GROMACS .gro file of C-alpha atoms in nm:
model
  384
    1UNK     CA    1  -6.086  14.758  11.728
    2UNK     CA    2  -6.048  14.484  12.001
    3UNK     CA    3  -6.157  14.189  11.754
    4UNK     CA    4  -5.936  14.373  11.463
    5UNK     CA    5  -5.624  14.367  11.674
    6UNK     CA    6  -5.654  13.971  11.640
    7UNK     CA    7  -5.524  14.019  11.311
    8UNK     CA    8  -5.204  14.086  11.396
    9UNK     CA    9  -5.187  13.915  11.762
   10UNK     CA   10  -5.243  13.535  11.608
   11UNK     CA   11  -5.022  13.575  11.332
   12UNK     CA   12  -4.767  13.747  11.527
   13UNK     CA   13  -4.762  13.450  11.811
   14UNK     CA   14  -4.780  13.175  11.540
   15UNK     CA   15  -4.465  13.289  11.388
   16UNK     CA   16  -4.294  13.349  11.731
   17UNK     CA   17  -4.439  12.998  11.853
   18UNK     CA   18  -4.316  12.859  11.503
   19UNK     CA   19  -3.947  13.014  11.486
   20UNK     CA   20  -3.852  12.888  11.859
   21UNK     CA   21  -4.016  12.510  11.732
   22UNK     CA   22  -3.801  12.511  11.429
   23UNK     CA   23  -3.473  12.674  11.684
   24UNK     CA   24  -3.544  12.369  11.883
   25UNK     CA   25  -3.523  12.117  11.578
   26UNK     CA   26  -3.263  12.302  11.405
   27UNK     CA   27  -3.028  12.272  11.723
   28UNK     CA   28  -3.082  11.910  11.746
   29UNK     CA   29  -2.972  11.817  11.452
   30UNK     CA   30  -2.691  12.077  11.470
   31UNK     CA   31  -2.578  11.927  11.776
   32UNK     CA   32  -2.615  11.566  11.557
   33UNK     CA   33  -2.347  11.715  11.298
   34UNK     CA   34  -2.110  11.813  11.541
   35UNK     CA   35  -2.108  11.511  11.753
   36UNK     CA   36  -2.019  11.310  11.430
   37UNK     CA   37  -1.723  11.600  11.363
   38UNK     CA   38  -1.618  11.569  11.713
   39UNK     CA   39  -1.592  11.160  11.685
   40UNK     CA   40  -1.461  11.146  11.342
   41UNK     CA   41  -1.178  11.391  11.459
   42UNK     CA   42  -1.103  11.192  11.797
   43UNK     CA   43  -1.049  10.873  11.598
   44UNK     CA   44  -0.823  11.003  11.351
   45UNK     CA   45  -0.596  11.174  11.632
   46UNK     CA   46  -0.622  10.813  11.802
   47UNK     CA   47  -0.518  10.664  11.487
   48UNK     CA   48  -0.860  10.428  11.511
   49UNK     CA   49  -0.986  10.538  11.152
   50UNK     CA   50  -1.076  10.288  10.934
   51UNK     CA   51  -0.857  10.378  10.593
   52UNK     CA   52  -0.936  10.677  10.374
   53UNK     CA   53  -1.227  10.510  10.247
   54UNK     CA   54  -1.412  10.521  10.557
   55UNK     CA   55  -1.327  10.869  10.671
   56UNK     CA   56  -1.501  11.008  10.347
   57UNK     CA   57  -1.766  10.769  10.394
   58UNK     CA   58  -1.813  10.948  10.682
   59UNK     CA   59  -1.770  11.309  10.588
   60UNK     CA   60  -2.045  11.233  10.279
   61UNK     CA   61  -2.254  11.164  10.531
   62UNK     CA   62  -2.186  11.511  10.754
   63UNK     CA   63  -2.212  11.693  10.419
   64UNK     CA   64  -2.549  11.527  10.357
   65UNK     CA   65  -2.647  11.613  10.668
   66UNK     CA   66  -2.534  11.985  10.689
   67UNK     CA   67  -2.740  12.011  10.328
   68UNK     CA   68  -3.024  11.907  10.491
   69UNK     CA   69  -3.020  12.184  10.814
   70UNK     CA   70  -2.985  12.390  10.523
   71UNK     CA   71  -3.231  12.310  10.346
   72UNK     CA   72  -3.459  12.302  10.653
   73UNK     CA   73  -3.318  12.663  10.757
   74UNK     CA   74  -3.366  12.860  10.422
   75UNK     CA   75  -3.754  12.656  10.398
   76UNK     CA   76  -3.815  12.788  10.747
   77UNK     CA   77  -3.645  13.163  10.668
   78UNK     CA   78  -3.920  13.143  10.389
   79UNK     CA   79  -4.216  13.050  10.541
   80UNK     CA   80  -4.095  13.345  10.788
   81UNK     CA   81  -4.123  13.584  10.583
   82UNK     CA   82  -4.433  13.468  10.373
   83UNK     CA   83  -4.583  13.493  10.779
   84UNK     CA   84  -4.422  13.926  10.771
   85UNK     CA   85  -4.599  13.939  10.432
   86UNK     CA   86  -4.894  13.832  10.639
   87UNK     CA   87  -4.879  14.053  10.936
   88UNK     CA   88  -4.791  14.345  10.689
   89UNK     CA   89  -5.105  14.313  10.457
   90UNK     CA   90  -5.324  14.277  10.826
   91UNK     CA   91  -5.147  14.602  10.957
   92UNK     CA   92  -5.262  14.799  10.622
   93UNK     CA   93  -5.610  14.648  10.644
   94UNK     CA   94  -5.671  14.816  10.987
   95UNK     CA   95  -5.573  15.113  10.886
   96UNK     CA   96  -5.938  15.129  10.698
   97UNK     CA   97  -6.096  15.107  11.035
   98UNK     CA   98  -6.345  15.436  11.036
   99UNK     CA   99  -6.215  15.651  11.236
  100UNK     CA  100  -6.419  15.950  11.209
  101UNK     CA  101  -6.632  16.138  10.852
  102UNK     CA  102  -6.455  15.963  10.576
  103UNK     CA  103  -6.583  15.836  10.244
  104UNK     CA  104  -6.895  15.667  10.295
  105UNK     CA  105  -6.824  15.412  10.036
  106UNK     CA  106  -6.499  15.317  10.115
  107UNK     CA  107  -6.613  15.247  10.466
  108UNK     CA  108  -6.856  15.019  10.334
  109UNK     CA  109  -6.645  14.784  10.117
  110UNK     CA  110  -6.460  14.776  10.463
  111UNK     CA  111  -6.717  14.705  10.679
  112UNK     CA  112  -6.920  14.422  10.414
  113UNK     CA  113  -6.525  14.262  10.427
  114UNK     CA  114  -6.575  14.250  10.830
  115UNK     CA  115  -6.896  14.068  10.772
  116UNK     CA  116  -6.751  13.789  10.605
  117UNK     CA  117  -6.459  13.741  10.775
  118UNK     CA  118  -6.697  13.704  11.117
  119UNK     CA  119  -6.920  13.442  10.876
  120UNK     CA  120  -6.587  13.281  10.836
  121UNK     CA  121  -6.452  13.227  11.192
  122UNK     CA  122  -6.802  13.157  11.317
  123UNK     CA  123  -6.753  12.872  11.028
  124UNK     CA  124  -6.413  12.771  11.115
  125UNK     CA  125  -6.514  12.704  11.488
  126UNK     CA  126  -6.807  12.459  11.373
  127UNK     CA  127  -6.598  12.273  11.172
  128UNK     CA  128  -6.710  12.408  10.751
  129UNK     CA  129  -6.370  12.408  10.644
  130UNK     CA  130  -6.468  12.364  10.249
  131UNK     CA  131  -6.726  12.651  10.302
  132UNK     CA  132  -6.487  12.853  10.438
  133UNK     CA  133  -6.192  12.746  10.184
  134UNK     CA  134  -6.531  12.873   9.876
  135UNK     CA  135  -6.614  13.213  10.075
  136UNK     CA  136  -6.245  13.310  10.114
  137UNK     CA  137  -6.168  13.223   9.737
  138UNK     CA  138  -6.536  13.423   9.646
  139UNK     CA  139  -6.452  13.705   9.870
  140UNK     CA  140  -6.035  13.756   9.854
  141UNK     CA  141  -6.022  13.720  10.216
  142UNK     CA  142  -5.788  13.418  10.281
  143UNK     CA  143  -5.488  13.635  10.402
  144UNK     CA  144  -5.689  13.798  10.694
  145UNK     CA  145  -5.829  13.444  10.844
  146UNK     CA  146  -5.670  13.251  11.007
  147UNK     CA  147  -5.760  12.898  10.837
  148UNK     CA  148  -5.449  12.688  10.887
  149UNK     CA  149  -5.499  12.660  11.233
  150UNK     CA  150  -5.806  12.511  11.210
  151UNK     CA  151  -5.667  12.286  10.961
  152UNK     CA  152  -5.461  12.182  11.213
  153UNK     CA  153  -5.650  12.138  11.504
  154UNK     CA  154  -5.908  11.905  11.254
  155UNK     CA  155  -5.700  11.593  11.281
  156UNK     CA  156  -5.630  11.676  11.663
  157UNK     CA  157  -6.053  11.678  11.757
  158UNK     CA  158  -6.086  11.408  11.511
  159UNK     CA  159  -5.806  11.162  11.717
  160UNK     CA  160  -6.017  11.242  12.034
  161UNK     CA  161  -6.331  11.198  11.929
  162UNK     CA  162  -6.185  10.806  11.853
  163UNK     CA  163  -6.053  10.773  12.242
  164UNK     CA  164  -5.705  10.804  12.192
  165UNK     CA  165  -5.452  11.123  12.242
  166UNK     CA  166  -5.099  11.021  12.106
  167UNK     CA  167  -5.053  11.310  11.851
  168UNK     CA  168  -5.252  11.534  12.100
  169UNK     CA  169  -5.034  11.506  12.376
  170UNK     CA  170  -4.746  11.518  12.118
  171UNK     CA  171  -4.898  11.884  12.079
  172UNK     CA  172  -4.909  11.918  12.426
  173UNK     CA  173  -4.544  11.841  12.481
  174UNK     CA  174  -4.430  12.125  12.230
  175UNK     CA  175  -4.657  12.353  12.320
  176UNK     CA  176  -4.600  12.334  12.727
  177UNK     CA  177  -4.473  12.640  12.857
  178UNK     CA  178  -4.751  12.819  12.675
  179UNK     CA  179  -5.055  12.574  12.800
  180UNK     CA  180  -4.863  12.668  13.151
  181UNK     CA  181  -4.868  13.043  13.043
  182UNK     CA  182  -5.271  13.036  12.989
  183UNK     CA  183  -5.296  12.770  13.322
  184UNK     CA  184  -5.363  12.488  13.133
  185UNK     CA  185  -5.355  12.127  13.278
  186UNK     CA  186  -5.501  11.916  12.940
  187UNK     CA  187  -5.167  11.749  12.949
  188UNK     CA  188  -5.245  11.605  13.254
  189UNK     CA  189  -5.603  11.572  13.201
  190UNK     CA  190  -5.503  11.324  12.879
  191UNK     CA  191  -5.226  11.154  13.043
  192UNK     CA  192  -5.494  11.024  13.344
  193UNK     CA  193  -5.782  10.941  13.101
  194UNK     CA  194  -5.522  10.736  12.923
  195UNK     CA  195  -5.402  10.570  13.224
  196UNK     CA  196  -5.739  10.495  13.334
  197UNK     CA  197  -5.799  10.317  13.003
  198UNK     CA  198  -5.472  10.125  13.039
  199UNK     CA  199  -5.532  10.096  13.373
  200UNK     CA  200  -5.830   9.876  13.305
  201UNK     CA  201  -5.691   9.609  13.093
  202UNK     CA  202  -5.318   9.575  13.290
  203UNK     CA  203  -5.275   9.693  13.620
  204UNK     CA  204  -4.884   9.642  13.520
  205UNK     CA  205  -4.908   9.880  13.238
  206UNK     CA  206  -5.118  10.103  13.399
  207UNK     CA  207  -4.816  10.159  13.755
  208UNK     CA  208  -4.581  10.218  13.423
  209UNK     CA  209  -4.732  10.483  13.229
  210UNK     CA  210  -4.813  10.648  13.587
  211UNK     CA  211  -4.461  10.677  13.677
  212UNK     CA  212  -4.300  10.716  13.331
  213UNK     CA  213  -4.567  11.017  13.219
  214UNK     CA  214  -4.747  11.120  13.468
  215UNK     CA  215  -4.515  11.177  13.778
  216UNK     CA  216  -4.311  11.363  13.583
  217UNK     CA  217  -4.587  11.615  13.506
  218UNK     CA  218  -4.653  11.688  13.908
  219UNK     CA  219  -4.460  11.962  14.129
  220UNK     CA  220  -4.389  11.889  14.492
  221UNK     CA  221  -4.662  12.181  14.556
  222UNK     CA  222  -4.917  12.044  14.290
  223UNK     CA  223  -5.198  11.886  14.602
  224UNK     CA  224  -5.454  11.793  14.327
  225UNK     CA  225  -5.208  11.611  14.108
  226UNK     CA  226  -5.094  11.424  14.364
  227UNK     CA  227  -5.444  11.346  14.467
  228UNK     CA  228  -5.476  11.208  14.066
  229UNK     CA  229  -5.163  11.019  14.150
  230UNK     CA  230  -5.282  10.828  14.448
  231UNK     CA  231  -5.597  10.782  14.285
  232UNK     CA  232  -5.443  10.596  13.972
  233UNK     CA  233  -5.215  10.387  14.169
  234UNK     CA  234  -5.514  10.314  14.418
  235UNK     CA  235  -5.698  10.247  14.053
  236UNK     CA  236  -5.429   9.958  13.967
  237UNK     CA  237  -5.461   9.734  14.321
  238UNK     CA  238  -5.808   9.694  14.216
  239UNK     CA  239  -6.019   9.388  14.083
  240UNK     CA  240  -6.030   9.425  13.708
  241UNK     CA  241  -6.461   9.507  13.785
  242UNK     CA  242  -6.377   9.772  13.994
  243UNK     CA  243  -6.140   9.933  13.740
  244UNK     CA  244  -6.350   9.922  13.500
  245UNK     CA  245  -6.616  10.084  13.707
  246UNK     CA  246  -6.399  10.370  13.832
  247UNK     CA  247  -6.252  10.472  13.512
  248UNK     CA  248  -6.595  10.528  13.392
  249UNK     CA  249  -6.602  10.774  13.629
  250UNK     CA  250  -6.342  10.977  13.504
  251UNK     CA  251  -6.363  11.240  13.220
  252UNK     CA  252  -6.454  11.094  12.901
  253UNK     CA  253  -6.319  11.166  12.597
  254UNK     CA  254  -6.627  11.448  12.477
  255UNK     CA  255  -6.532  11.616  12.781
  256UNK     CA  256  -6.131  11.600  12.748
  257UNK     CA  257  -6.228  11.699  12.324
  258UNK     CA  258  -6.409  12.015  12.459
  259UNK     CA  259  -6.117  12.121  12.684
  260UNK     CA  260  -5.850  12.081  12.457
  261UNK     CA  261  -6.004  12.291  12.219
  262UNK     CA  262  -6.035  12.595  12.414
  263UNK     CA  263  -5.665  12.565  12.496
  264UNK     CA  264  -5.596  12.483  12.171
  265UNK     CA  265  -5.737  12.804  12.070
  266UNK     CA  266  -5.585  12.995  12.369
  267UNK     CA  267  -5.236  12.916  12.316
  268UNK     CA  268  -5.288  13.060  11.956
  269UNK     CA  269  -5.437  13.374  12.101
  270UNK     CA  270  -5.818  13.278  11.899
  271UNK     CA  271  -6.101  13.313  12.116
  272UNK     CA  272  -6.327  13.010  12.124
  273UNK     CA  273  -6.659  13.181  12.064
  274UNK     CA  274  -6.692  13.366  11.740
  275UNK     CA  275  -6.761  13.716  11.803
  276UNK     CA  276  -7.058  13.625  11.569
  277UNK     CA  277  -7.232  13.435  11.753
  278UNK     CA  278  -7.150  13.733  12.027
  279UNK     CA  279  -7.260  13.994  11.856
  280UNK     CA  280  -7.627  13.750  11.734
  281UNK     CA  281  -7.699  13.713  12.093
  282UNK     CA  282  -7.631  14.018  12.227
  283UNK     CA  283  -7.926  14.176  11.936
  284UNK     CA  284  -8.170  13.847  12.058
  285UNK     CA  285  -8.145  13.939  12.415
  286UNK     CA  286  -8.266  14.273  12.348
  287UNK     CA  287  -8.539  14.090  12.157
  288UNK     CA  288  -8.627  13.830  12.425
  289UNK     CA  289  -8.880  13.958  12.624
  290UNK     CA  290  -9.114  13.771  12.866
  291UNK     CA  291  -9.404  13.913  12.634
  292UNK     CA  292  -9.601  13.597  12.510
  293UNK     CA  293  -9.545  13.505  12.114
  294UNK     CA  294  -9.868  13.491  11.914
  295UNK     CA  295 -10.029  13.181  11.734
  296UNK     CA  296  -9.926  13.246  11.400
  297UNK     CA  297  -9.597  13.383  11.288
  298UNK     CA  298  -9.578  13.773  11.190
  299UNK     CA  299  -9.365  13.904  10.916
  300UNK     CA  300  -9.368  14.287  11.116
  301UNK     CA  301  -9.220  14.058  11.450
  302UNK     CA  302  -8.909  13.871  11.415
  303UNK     CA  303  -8.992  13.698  11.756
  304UNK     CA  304  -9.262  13.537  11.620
  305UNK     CA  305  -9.069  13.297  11.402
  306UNK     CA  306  -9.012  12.915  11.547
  307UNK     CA  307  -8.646  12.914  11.460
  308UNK     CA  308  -8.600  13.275  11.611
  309UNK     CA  309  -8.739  13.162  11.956
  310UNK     CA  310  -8.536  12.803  11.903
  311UNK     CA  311  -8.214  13.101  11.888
  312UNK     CA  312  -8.346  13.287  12.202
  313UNK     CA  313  -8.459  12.959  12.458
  314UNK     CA  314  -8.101  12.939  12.651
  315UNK     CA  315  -8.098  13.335  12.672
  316UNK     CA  316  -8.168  13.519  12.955
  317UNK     CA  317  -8.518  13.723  12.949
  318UNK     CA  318  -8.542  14.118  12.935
  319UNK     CA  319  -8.695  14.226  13.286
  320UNK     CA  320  -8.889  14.481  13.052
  321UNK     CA  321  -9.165  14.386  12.847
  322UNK     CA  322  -9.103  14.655  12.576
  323UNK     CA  323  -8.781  14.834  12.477
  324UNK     CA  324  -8.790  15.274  12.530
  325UNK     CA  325  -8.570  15.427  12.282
  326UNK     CA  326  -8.502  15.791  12.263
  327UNK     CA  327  -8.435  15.982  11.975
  328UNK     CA  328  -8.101  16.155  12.037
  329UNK     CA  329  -8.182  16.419  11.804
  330UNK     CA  330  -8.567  16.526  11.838
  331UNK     CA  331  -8.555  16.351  12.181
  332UNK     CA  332  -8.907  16.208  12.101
  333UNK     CA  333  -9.012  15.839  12.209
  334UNK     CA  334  -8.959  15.603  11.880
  335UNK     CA  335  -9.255  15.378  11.841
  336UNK     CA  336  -9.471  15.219  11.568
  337UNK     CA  337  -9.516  15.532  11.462
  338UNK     CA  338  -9.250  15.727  11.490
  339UNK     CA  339  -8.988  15.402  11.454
  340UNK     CA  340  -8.652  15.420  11.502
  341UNK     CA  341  -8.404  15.400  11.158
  342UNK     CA  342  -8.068  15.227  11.159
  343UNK     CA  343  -7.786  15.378  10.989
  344UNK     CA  344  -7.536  15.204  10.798
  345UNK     CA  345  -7.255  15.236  11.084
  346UNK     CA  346  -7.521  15.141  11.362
  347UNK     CA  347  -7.696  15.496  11.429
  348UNK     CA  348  -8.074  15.474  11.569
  349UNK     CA  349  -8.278  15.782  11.484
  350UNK     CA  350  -8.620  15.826  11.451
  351UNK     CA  351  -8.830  15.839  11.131
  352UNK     CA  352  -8.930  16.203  11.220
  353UNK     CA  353  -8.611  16.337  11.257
  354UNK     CA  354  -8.454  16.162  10.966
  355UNK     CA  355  -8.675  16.327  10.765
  356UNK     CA  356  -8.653  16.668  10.869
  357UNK     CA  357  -8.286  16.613  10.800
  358UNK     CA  358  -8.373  16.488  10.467
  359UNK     CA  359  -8.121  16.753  10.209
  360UNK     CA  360  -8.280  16.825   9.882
  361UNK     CA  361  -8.039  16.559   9.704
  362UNK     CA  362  -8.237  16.300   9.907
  363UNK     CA  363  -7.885  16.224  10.089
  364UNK     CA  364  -7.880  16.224  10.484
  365UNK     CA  365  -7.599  16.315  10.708
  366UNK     CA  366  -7.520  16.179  11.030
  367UNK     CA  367  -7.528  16.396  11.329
  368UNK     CA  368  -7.285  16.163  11.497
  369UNK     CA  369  -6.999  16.090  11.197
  370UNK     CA  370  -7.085  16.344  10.952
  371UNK     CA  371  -7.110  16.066  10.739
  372UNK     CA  372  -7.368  16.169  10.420
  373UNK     CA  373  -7.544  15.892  10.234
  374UNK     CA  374  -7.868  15.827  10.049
  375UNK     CA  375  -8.162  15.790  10.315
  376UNK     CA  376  -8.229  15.469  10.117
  377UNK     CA  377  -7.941  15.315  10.298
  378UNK     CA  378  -8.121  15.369  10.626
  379UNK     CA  379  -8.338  15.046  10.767
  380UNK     CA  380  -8.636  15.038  11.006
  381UNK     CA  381  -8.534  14.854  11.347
  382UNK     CA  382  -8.775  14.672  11.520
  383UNK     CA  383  -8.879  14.744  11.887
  384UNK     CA  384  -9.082  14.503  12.078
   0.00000   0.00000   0.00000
């Protein structure tokens, strides 16, 4: 339920964030229109108009320029309520969250949906954008992932990655009050890297973008800033060798590309590891045990496979050699031969008590949901 109320949190914040953006831009140019009334007005009461001619020269203009807040306002009243549409279709989707003994099948169309919308994010976060554009078209699930901001955040990485920031900080700027609402300092972080790589080539250049963008960004109570400050302008009284040796001290741009990201991701309420990837690791760590792996792969042992201990080297080890399960119905010890069976909505029982439960339509039903379903759709779990 957690990860599901995502669906509506993102979308929800993206059209807040979006509607005050488009206030902001809407005002300006607003204020734009009525400055030109205001003048226009103050020169024909002064008798300083230029003929007819020129007063509807100017009001042309106005008109032109009202059209196009206009335009702007119904284009952003649209995409508004395309984003509602959005939110709405999310809200009836978790209403098919199982709650309790429903229809079995229903449940699973649900729950085989969930599975590739996690296959999605954990895409979207490594950077498959066509294979996630092909599995939302093959599956109908475009409305309930959040792909546009991904799209957006593409160009964003890709400008890092090349050692510059201008439409990043850009970002930055809009978005300020919320990096300050998650604790952010990127803004900074960028700004300094940037001044250390002006820095290097023109000490001049470098004392300017100090005081015009960086300054600006410290409070009187902000001790590390200040520290960054004294360290720049200590950076541009330097020999040109020395500045170039101290800035390569500083974060580099792989670094800053990592950390922008995750507040990237933050201020749009995504968290930056897919609950995939979660969710893989938290199964592997039950599998990682300190039990040595045998020569030659085994088809019966999971653990055995090369890529599967390549997946498990940077987890932690289980302190217990083999895993204990109970059976919470017979309350026997599942083993090799008793092993334990996996239900479709994540039920462990063992073999023996499955099939004493076994009803002469060949259908099982859970103790737990009162789900009933064919014991075919029940899978042998390993235990190591």
């Amino acid at each position: 339920m957690e990860y599901e109320s995502m669906l509506i949190r993102v979308p929800l914040g993206g059209t807040e964030r979006a509607g005050r953006l488009e206030g902001k831009r809407l005002g300006k140019e607003w204020a734009v229109v009525q400055k030109a009334l205001k003048t226009l007005l103050t020169r024909e009461e002064k008798g300083e108009s230029n003929g007819r001619e020129a007063v509807l020269n100017s009001l042309s203009k106005i008109e032109t320029k009202l059209k196009g807040v206009k335009r702007k306002w119904e284009s952003a009243q649209d995409e508004q309520q395309q984003q509602f549409k959005n939110m709405l279709r999310r809200s009836l989707l978790t209403r098919q969250i199982p709650k309790g003994p429903t229809d079995i099948d229903r449940d699973t169309v649900y729950l085989q949906q969930l599975t590739y919308r996690l296959i999605a994010q954990y895409l979207l976060r490594n950077h498959y954008l066509k294979s996630v554009h092909c599995l939302a078209k093959e599956t109908n699930i475009k409305d309930f992932i959040d792909i546009h901001i991904f799209e957006k955040l593409q160009p964003l990485q890709a400008e890092l990655d090349s050692c510059t920031a201008t439409q990043c900080l850009s970002w930055c700027g809009e978005n300020r009050s919320r990096l300050a609402a998650v604790g952010s300092t990127i803004e900074l972080q960028l700004r300094q890297r940037t001044c250390l790589d002006i820095a290097k080539e023109s000490t001049t250049e470098g004392m300017l973008y100090c005081k015009k963008h960086i300054a600006p960004l410290l409070t009187h109570a902000d001790e590390a800033g200040y520290k960054i400050l004294k360290k720049l302008v200590r950076l541009c009284v330097m020999s040109k060798k020395d500045r170039v040796a101290e800035a390569e001290k500083g974060q580099n741009w792989s670094e800053l590309s990592k950390i922008f990201v995750r507040n990237y991701l933050a201020v749009h309420k995504v968290p930056d590891t897919p609950l995939l990837l979660l969710l893989l690791q938290a199964g592997l760590l039950c599998l990682n045990t300190s039990k040595t792996p045998p020569p030659h792969p085994n088809i019966a042992d999971p653990m055995t496979s090369p890529l599967m201990q390549d997946l498990v080297a940077d987890l932690p080890v289980m302190a217990r050699r083999n895993s204990v399960l109970v059976c919470p119905i017979s309350g026997c010890v599942m083993d090799d031969s008793n092993p334990p069976m996996v239900t479709p909505v994540g039920y462990l029982y063992s073999k023996a008590a499955v099939d004493s439960l076994v009803q002469k339509d060949g259908k099982f039903i859970c103790p737990q949901t009162g789900y009933s379903f064919p014991v075919s759709y029940l899978k042998k779990a390993f235990v190591m």
